[in-house]
Short mmCIF file of C-alpha atoms in Angstrom, two decimals:
data_model
loop_
_atom_site.label_atom_id
_atom_site.label_comp_id
_atom_site.label_asym_id
_atom_site.label_seq_id
_atom_site.Cartn_x
_atom_site.Cartn_y
_atom_site.Cartn_z
CA UNK A 124 0.00 0.00 0.00
CA UNK A 125 1.36 3.39 -0.97
CA UNK A 126 1.75 5.99 1.75
CA UNK A 127 2.05 8.96 -0.61
CA UNK A 128 -1.55 10.08 -0.15
CA UNK A 129 -2.06 8.82 3.39
CA UNK A 130 -3.78 11.28 5.72
CA UNK A 131 -1.18 11.53 8.47
CA UNK A 132 -1.21 14.21 11.15
CA UNK A 133 2.40 13.44 12.07
CA UNK A 134 5.32 13.02 9.71
CA UNK A 135 4.23 15.75 7.30
CA UNK A 136 6.74 17.57 5.13
CA UNK A 137 6.93 20.02 2.25
CA UNK A 138 9.80 21.43 0.26
CA UNK A 139 10.49 24.56 -1.73
CA UNK A 140 12.57 24.37 -4.89
CA UNK A 141 13.20 27.18 -7.37
CA UNK A 142 10.44 29.28 -5.82
CA UNK A 143 7.83 26.51 -5.99
CA UNK A 144 6.30 24.80 -2.95
CA UNK A 145 5.52 21.11 -3.07
CA UNK A 146 2.26 19.56 -2.01
CA UNK A 147 2.05 18.17 1.51
CA UNK A 148 4.15 14.99 1.70
CA UNK A 149 3.56 12.21 4.20
CA UNK A 150 6.53 10.35 5.65
CA UNK A 151 10.25 10.88 5.33
CA UNK A 152 10.62 8.05 2.80
CA UNK A 153 8.27 9.78 0.36
CA UNK A 154 10.00 13.14 0.88
CA UNK A 155 13.42 11.64 0.13
CA UNK A 156 12.19 9.84 -2.99
CA UNK A 157 10.45 12.95 -4.37
CA UNK A 158 13.50 15.16 -3.85
CA UNK A 159 15.78 12.52 -5.37
CA UNK A 160 13.51 12.35 -8.42
CA UNK A 161 13.82 16.11 -8.97
CA UNK A 162 17.52 16.33 -8.24
CA UNK A 163 19.01 13.81 -10.63
CA UNK A 164 22.27 12.08 -9.74
CA UNK A 165 23.37 14.39 -6.93
CA UNK A 166 21.47 12.58 -4.15
CA UNK A 167 21.23 9.05 -5.52
CA UNK A 168 23.60 7.64 -2.87
CA UNK A 169 20.82 7.97 -0.27
CA UNK A 170 18.38 5.07 0.12
CA UNK A 171 15.02 6.09 1.60
CA UNK A 172 14.28 2.50 2.64
CA UNK A 173 17.31 2.14 4.93
CA UNK A 174 17.93 5.75 5.97
CA UNK A 175 18.81 6.39 9.63
CA UNK A 176 18.23 9.69 11.42
CA UNK A 177 21.88 10.63 10.87
CA UNK A 178 21.61 9.79 7.16
CA UNK A 179 18.47 11.93 6.93
CA UNK A 180 20.36 14.88 8.42
CA UNK A 181 23.11 14.44 5.83
CA UNK A 182 20.49 14.13 3.11
CA UNK A 183 18.87 17.42 4.19
CA UNK A 184 22.24 19.20 4.14
CA UNK A 185 22.97 17.94 0.62
CA UNK A 186 19.44 18.77 -0.55
CA UNK A 187 19.89 22.30 0.79
CA UNK A 188 23.12 22.61 -1.19
CA UNK A 189 21.13 21.60 -4.29
CA UNK A 190 18.59 24.39 -3.69
CA UNK A 191 15.88 22.63 -1.67
CA UNK A 192 14.37 24.03 1.53
CA UNK A 193 12.60 21.33 3.51
CA UNK A 194 9.87 22.03 6.06
CA UNK A 195 8.37 19.74 8.66
CA UNK A 196 4.69 20.59 9.05
CA UNK A 197 3.11 20.61 12.48
CA UNK A 198 -0.54 21.27 13.22
CA UNK A 199 -1.00 23.94 15.86
#
């Protein structure tokens, strides 16, 4: 079952790239895969299926260097 459209109150993300905001993204795995798809070869070393918290931090740093700003969405 795909989690891409799952209605999750936790684990929500969005990213901005070249002045465009993404749709709401559920789960870190989906976020990583969507950014990798837009970025080409620069982030292909990261595997969303086996990514640890430390790997995710490194991924976010590299994504930022490629022009992505990632947001974690929290309901207030």
